[in-house]
PDB file of C-alpha atoms in Angstrom:
ATOM      1  CA  UNK A   1      10.025  54.689  15.047  1.00  0.00           C
ATOM      2  CA  UNK A   2       9.965  58.162  14.269  1.00  0.00           C
ATOM      3  CA  UNK A   3       8.446  59.055  17.494  1.00  0.00           C
ATOM      4  CA  UNK A   4      11.345  57.100  19.427  1.00  0.00           C
ATOM      5  CA  UNK A   5      13.903  59.087  17.282  1.00  0.00           C
ATOM      6  CA  UNK A   6      12.290  62.260  18.240  1.00  0.00           C
ATOM      7  CA  UNK A   7      11.995  60.967  22.117  1.00  0.00           C
ATOM      8  CA  UNK A   8      15.775  60.237  21.743  1.00  0.00           C
ATOM      9  CA  UNK A   9      16.926  64.195  20.118  1.00  0.00           C
ATOM     10  CA  UNK A  10      15.204  65.711  22.799  1.00  0.00           C
ATOM     11  CA  UNK A  11      16.818  63.659  25.699  1.00  0.00           C
ATOM     12  CA  UNK A  12      20.343  64.147  24.151  1.00  0.00           C
ATOM     13  CA  UNK A  13      19.492  68.262  23.494  1.00  0.00           C
ATOM     14  CA  UNK A  14      18.500  68.470  27.114  1.00  0.00           C
ATOM     15  CA  UNK A  15      21.520  66.632  28.584  1.00  0.00           C
ATOM     16  CA  UNK A  16      23.844  68.901  25.695  1.00  0.00           C
ATOM     17  CA  UNK A  17      22.065  71.970  27.137  1.00  0.00           C
ATOM     18  CA  UNK A  18      22.785  70.970  31.032  1.00  0.00           C
ATOM     19  CA  UNK A  19      26.297  70.301  30.139  1.00  0.00           C
ATOM     20  CA  UNK A  20      26.754  73.904  28.925  1.00  0.00           C
ATOM     21  CA  UNK A  21      25.021  75.836  31.775  1.00  0.00           C
ATOM     22  CA  UNK A  22      27.181  73.204  34.338  1.00  0.00           C
ATOM     23  CA  UNK A  23      30.393  74.569  31.924  1.00  0.00           C
ATOM     24  CA  UNK A  24      29.357  78.321  31.955  1.00  0.00           C
ATOM     25  CA  UNK A  25      28.068  78.336  35.431  1.00  0.00           C
ATOM     26  CA  UNK A  26      30.551  80.404  37.694  1.00  0.00           C
ATOM     27  CA  UNK A  27      32.297  78.661  40.719  1.00  0.00           C
ATOM     28  CA  UNK A  28      31.460  79.074  43.434  1.00  0.00           C
ATOM     29  CA  UNK A  29      34.469  81.471  45.556  1.00  0.00           C
ATOM     30  CA  UNK A  30      35.882  80.359  49.009  1.00  0.00           C
ATOM     31  CA  UNK A  31      35.092  82.787  51.516  1.00  0.00           C
ATOM     32  CA  UNK A  32      38.646  85.183  53.013  1.00  0.00           C
ATOM     33  CA  UNK A  33      38.174  84.858  56.245  1.00  0.00           C
ATOM     34  CA  UNK A  34      37.983  87.718  57.587  1.00  0.00           C
ATOM     35  CA  UNK A  35      41.289  89.402  59.422  1.00  0.00           C
ATOM     36  CA  UNK A  36      41.189  89.528  63.233  1.00  0.00           C
ATOM     37  CA  UNK A  37      42.704  92.622  64.689  1.00  0.00           C
ATOM     38  CA  UNK A  38      44.668  93.319  67.948  1.00  0.00           C
ATOM     39  CA  UNK A  39      43.764  93.159  70.907  1.00  0.00           C
ATOM     40  CA  UNK A  40      42.791  95.650  73.303  1.00  0.00           C
ATOM     41  CA  UNK A  41      45.484  94.195  75.660  1.00  0.00           C
ATOM     42  CA  UNK A  42      48.220  94.562  72.742  1.00  0.00           C
ATOM     43  CA  UNK A  43      46.923  97.953  71.430  1.00  0.00           C
ATOM     44  CA  UNK A  44      47.418  99.384  75.405  1.00  0.00           C
ATOM     45  CA  UNK A  45      51.033  97.334  75.125  1.00  0.00           C
ATOM     46  CA  UNK A  46      52.377  99.114  72.083  1.00  0.00           C
ATOM     47  CA  UNK A  47      51.354 102.623  73.249  1.00  0.00           C
ATOM     48  CA  UNK A  48      52.673 102.118  76.433  1.00  0.00           C
ATOM     49  CA  UNK A  49      55.509 101.099  74.624  1.00  0.00           C
ATOM     50  CA  UNK A  50      55.534 104.154  71.964  1.00  0.00           C
ATOM     51  CA  UNK A  51      54.922 106.477  75.102  1.00  0.00           C
ATOM     52  CA  UNK A  52      58.201 105.278  77.000  1.00  0.00           C
ATOM     53  CA  UNK A  53      60.469 104.956  73.625  1.00  0.00           C
ATOM     54  CA  UNK A  54      59.485 108.649  73.188  1.00  0.00           C
ATOM     55  CA  UNK A  55      60.054 109.601  76.625  1.00  0.00           C
ATOM     56  CA  UNK A  56      63.368 108.114  76.172  1.00  0.00           C
ATOM     57  CA  UNK A  57      64.069 109.796  73.184  1.00  0.00           C
ATOM     58  CA  UNK A  58      63.540 113.050  74.686  1.00  0.00           C
ATOM     59  CA  UNK A  59      65.524 112.545  77.966  1.00  0.00           C
ATOM     60  CA  UNK A  60      67.940 111.702  75.661  1.00  0.00           C
ATOM     61  CA  UNK A  61      68.191 114.923  73.558  1.00  0.00           C
ATOM     62  CA  UNK A  62      68.075 116.744  76.647  1.00  0.00           C
ATOM     63  CA  UNK A  63      70.946 115.097  78.435  1.00  0.00           C
ATOM     64  CA  UNK A  64      72.744 115.649  75.068  1.00  0.00           C
ATOM     65  CA  UNK A  65      71.895 119.135  74.499  1.00  0.00           C
ATOM     66  CA  UNK A  66      73.550 119.859  78.318  1.00  0.00           C
ATOM     67  CA  UNK A  67      76.733 117.641  77.471  1.00  0.00           C
ATOM     68  CA  UNK A  68      77.008 120.254  75.056  1.00  0.00           C
ATOM     69  CA  UNK A  69      76.525 123.094  76.580  1.00  0.00           C
ATOM     70  CA  UNK A  70      78.870 122.098  79.454  1.00  0.00           C
ATOM     71  CA  UNK A  71      81.004 120.831  76.577  1.00  0.00           C
ATOM     72  CA  UNK A  72      81.040 124.516  74.870  1.00  0.00           C
ATOM     73  CA  UNK A  73      81.919 126.070  78.519  1.00  0.00           C
ATOM     74  CA  UNK A  74      84.789 123.962  79.474  1.00  0.00           C
ATOM     75  CA  UNK A  75      86.124 124.024  76.155  1.00  0.00           C
ATOM     76  CA  UNK A  76      85.862 128.105  76.585  1.00  0.00           C
ATOM     77  CA  UNK A  77      87.141 127.916  80.057  1.00  0.00           C
ATOM     78  CA  UNK A  78      90.219 126.106  79.018  1.00  0.00           C
ATOM     79  CA  UNK A  79      90.525 128.579  76.207  1.00  0.00           C
ATOM     80  CA  UNK A  80      90.328 131.532  78.693  1.00  0.00           C
ATOM     81  CA  UNK A  81      92.578 130.262  81.060  1.00  0.00           C
ATOM     82  CA  UNK A  82      94.973 128.962  78.268  1.00  0.00           C
ATOM     83  CA  UNK A  83      94.660 132.949  76.388  1.00  0.00           C
ATOM     84  CA  UNK A  84      95.070 134.021  80.307  1.00  0.00           C
ATOM     85  CA  UNK A  85      97.923 132.034  81.006  1.00  0.00           C
ATOM     86  CA  UNK A  86      99.906 132.398  77.830  1.00  0.00           C
ATOM     87  CA  UNK A  87      99.219 136.519  78.383  1.00  0.00           C
ATOM     88  CA  UNK A  88     101.005 136.212  81.853  1.00  0.00           C
ATOM     89  CA  UNK A  89     103.986 134.500  80.440  1.00  0.00           C
ATOM     90  CA  UNK A  90     103.990 137.203  77.798  1.00  0.00           C
ATOM     91  CA  UNK A  91     104.099 140.176  80.396  1.00  0.00           C
ATOM     92  CA  UNK A  92     106.409 138.309  82.876  1.00  0.00           C
ATOM     93  CA  UNK A  93     109.182 136.547  80.294  1.00  0.00           C
ATOM     94  CA  UNK A  94     112.127 138.245  80.825  1.00  0.00           C
ATOM     95  CA  UNK A  95     114.767 139.893  78.854  1.00  0.00           C
ATOM     96  CA  UNK A  96     118.768 139.370  78.626  1.00  0.00           C
ATOM     97  CA  UNK A  97     121.632 141.867  77.994  1.00  0.00           C
ATOM     98  CA  UNK A  98     124.655 141.642  76.692  1.00  0.00           C
ATOM     99  CA  UNK A  99     128.382 141.494  78.880  1.00  0.00           C
ATOM    100  CA  UNK A 100     128.611 145.168  80.573  1.00  0.00           C
ATOM    101  CA  UNK A 101     125.536 147.096  78.622  1.00  0.00           C
ATOM    102  CA  UNK A 102     122.254 147.710  79.198  1.00  0.00           C
ATOM    103  CA  UNK A 103     120.883 149.029  75.569  1.00  0.00           C
ATOM    104  CA  UNK A 104     117.998 146.247  74.530  1.00  0.00           C
ATOM    105  CA  UNK A 105     118.980 143.752  72.194  1.00  0.00           C
ATOM    106  CA  UNK A 106     117.396 143.108  68.897  1.00  0.00           C
ATOM    107  CA  UNK A 107     116.693 139.492  70.289  1.00  0.00           C
ATOM    108  CA  UNK A 108     114.645 141.345  73.047  1.00  0.00           C
ATOM    109  CA  UNK A 109     112.782 143.598  70.953  1.00  0.00           C
ATOM    110  CA  UNK A 110     109.980 141.343  69.986  1.00  0.00           C
ATOM    111  CA  UNK A 111     109.624 139.974  73.438  1.00  0.00           C
ATOM    112  CA  UNK A 112     109.042 143.252  74.574  1.00  0.00           C
ATOM    113  CA  UNK A 113     106.262 144.222  71.661  1.00  0.00           C
ATOM    114  CA  UNK A 114     104.625 141.280  72.974  1.00  0.00           C
ATOM    115  CA  UNK A 115     104.084 143.180  76.218  1.00  0.00           C
ATOM    116  CA  UNK A 116     102.752 146.468  74.305  1.00  0.00           C
ATOM    117  CA  UNK A 117      99.097 145.104  73.510  1.00  0.00           C
ATOM    118  CA  UNK A 118      98.374 143.697  77.386  1.00  0.00           C
ATOM    119  CA  UNK A 119      99.906 146.524  78.522  1.00  0.00           C
ATOM    120  CA  UNK A 120      97.373 148.872  76.474  1.00  0.00           C
ATOM    121  CA  UNK A 121      94.349 146.679  77.003  1.00  0.00           C
ATOM    122  CA  UNK A 122      94.865 146.362  80.830  1.00  0.00           C
ATOM    123  CA  UNK A 123      95.311 149.999  81.530  1.00  0.00           C
ATOM    124  CA  UNK A 124      95.185 149.233  85.695  1.00  0.00           C
ATOM    125  CA  UNK A 125      98.370 146.985  85.070  1.00  0.00           C
ATOM    126  CA  UNK A 126     101.304 147.859  86.653  1.00  0.00           C
ATOM    127  CA  UNK A 127     104.796 146.058  86.702  1.00  0.00           C
ATOM    128  CA  UNK A 128     108.208 146.156  88.816  1.00  0.00           C
ATOM    129  CA  UNK A 129     111.188 145.760  86.387  1.00  0.00           C
ATOM    130  CA  UNK A 130     114.168 144.035  88.051  1.00  0.00           C
ATOM    131  CA  UNK A 131     117.705 144.669  86.558  1.00  0.00           C
ATOM    132  CA  UNK A 132     120.100 141.903  87.231  1.00  0.00           C
ATOM    133  CA  UNK A 133     123.894 141.367  86.255  1.00  0.00           C
ATOM    134  CA  UNK A 134     126.262 138.238  86.259  1.00  0.00           C
ATOM    135  CA  UNK A 135     128.520 137.866  89.014  1.00  0.00           C
ATOM    136  CA  UNK A 136     131.458 139.642  87.740  1.00  0.00           C
ATOM    137  CA  UNK A 137     132.472 143.391  88.887  1.00  0.00           C
ATOM    138  CA  UNK A 138     132.440 145.180  92.572  1.00  0.00           C
ATOM    139  CA  UNK A 139     128.691 145.414  93.734  1.00  0.00           C
ATOM    140  CA  UNK A 140     128.129 148.875  93.547  1.00  0.00           C
ATOM    141  CA  UNK A 141     128.965 148.742  89.760  1.00  0.00           C
ATOM    142  CA  UNK A 142     126.612 146.137  89.503  1.00  0.00           C
ATOM    143  CA  UNK A 143     124.121 147.726  91.078  1.00  0.00           C
ATOM    144  CA  UNK A 144     123.940 150.796  89.008  1.00  0.00           C
ATOM    145  CA  UNK A 145     124.430 148.227  85.666  1.00  0.00           C
ATOM    146  CA  UNK A 146     121.532 146.747  86.877  1.00  0.00           C
ATOM    147  CA  UNK A 147     119.592 149.873  87.495  1.00  0.00           C
ATOM    148  CA  UNK A 148     120.520 151.245  83.688  1.00  0.00           C
ATOM    149  CA  UNK A 149     119.337 148.110  82.146  1.00  0.00           C
ATOM    150  CA  UNK A 150     115.527 148.232  84.309  1.00  0.00           C
ATOM    151  CA  UNK A 151     115.628 152.034  83.107  1.00  0.00           C
ATOM    152  CA  UNK A 152     116.445 151.264  79.056  1.00  0.00           C
ATOM    153  CA  UNK A 153     113.377 148.557  79.069  1.00  0.00           C
ATOM    154  CA  UNK A 154     111.314 151.212  81.014  1.00  0.00           C
ATOM    155  CA  UNK A 155     112.332 153.564  78.530  1.00  0.00           C
ATOM    156  CA  UNK A 156     111.259 151.060  75.542  1.00  0.00           C
ATOM    157  CA  UNK A 157     107.689 150.876  76.894  1.00  0.00           C
ATOM    158  CA  UNK A 158     107.160 154.456  77.542  1.00  0.00           C
ATOM    159  CA  UNK A 159     108.464 155.443  74.251  1.00  0.00           C
ATOM    160  CA  UNK A 160     105.886 153.154  72.918  1.00  0.00           C
ATOM    161  CA  UNK A 161     103.195 154.964  75.230  1.00  0.00           C
ATOM    162  CA  UNK A 162     102.886 153.227  78.248  1.00  0.00           C
ATOM    163  CA  UNK A 163     102.357 155.568  80.911  1.00  0.00           C
ATOM    164  CA  UNK A 164     105.677 156.303  82.733  1.00  0.00           C
ATOM    165  CA  UNK A 165     103.805 155.746  85.628  1.00  0.00           C
ATOM    166  CA  UNK A 166     102.376 152.191  85.583  1.00  0.00           C
ATOM    167  CA  UNK A 167     106.282 150.952  85.414  1.00  0.00           C
ATOM    168  CA  UNK A 168     108.590 150.775  89.034  1.00  0.00           C
ATOM    169  CA  UNK A 169     112.381 150.024  88.253  1.00  0.00           C
ATOM    170  CA  UNK A 170     114.401 148.608  91.240  1.00  0.00           C
ATOM    171  CA  UNK A 171     117.851 147.318  90.849  1.00  0.00           C
ATOM    172  CA  UNK A 172     119.152 143.535  92.192  1.00  0.00           C
ATOM    173  CA  UNK A 173     122.873 143.687  91.195  1.00  0.00           C
ATOM    174  CA  UNK A 174     124.445 140.301  91.370  1.00  0.00           C
ATOM    175  CA  UNK A 175     122.364 139.869  94.632  1.00  0.00           C
ATOM    176  CA  UNK A 176     119.718 137.358  93.138  1.00  0.00           C
ATOM    177  CA  UNK A 177     121.376 135.082  90.229  1.00  0.00           C
ATOM    178  CA  UNK A 178     119.479 132.497  88.427  1.00  0.00           C
ATOM    179  CA  UNK A 179     122.310 129.780  88.554  1.00  0.00           C
ATOM    180  CA  UNK A 180     126.099 130.168  89.687  1.00  0.00           C
ATOM    181  CA  UNK A 181     128.460 128.361  87.691  1.00  0.00           C
ATOM    182  CA  UNK A 182     131.618 130.591  86.704  1.00  0.00           C
ATOM    183  CA  UNK A 183     131.342 130.240  82.443  1.00  0.00           C
ATOM    184  CA  UNK A 184     129.372 132.027  80.069  1.00  0.00           C
ATOM    185  CA  UNK A 185     126.124 130.153  79.498  1.00  0.00           C
ATOM    186  CA  UNK A 186     125.127 130.796  83.124  1.00  0.00           C
ATOM    187  CA  UNK A 187     126.617 134.744  83.179  1.00  0.00           C
ATOM    188  CA  UNK A 188     124.328 135.264  80.066  1.00  0.00           C
ATOM    189  CA  UNK A 189     121.339 133.778  81.847  1.00  0.00           C
ATOM    190  CA  UNK A 190     122.037 136.603  84.980  1.00  0.00           C
ATOM    191  CA  UNK A 191     122.532 139.260  82.444  1.00  0.00           C
ATOM    192  CA  UNK A 192     118.662 140.240  82.074  1.00  0.00           C
ATOM    193  CA  UNK A 193     115.259 142.149  83.508  1.00  0.00           C
ATOM    194  CA  UNK A 194     112.705 140.423  85.001  1.00  0.00           C
ATOM    195  CA  UNK A 195     109.045 141.361  85.098  1.00  0.00           C
ATOM    196  CA  UNK A 196     106.707 141.680  88.370  1.00  0.00           C
ATOM    197  CA  UNK A 197     102.894 142.003  88.205  1.00  0.00           C
ATOM    198  CA  UNK A 198     102.721 144.244  91.426  1.00  0.00           C
ATOM    199  CA  UNK A 199      98.356 145.151  90.630  1.00  0.00           C
ATOM    200  CA  UNK A 200      95.662 144.567  88.206  1.00  0.00           C
ATOM    201  CA  UNK A 201      97.085 140.980  87.582  1.00  0.00           C
ATOM    202  CA  UNK A 202      94.002 139.229  88.924  1.00  0.00           C
ATOM    203  CA  UNK A 203      91.600 141.171  86.267  1.00  0.00           C
ATOM    204  CA  UNK A 204      93.772 140.331  83.222  1.00  0.00           C
ATOM    205  CA  UNK A 205      92.033 140.878  80.335  1.00  0.00           C
ATOM    206  CA  UNK A 206      93.412 139.503  77.203  1.00  0.00           C
ATOM    207  CA  UNK A 207      92.920 141.672  74.060  1.00  0.00           C
ATOM    208  CA  UNK A 208      91.028 140.119  71.175  1.00  0.00           C
TER     209      UNK A 208
END
């Protein structure tokens, strides 16, 4: 009948609307669990570790700076000692002479020139120049020859501005040989003038 068809249409329409509403309804979201933070004990432990690391870093930095200062001072001391050693070696380096001669040889000039800036920079420095000869010849002659050799070296220095009062000379002739072999190699080493620092050596300064 007509009434029955209408009732059926109403029921079907209601079901359709209900289904449509169900499709449009948003799904209920799943709640996200609230994050749990570190405990007070964990925070205290982390803070303690951070402070310990910072203290260790500061101590390491201080130690590194102290090592750098020590290394720098040690390097400066080594450099100073090496410079002083080289200066003393230059001042005391002997010069050599030809047989029966007192003239300054060309190969000795550089050694004498190297002494000049050191003597100039250290006005309190005094030296003794000792003249020597080889074993040939009479004692008296060799003493005189050694004296001439020492005087020749002194003249070289004083002519270049070194005060003569700072330079003493002496001759040992053939009395103090560096070697005693009767050959020219030994003779050439004995024909020499040697240098000794007699004052001011303990306060030696190296010119820059």
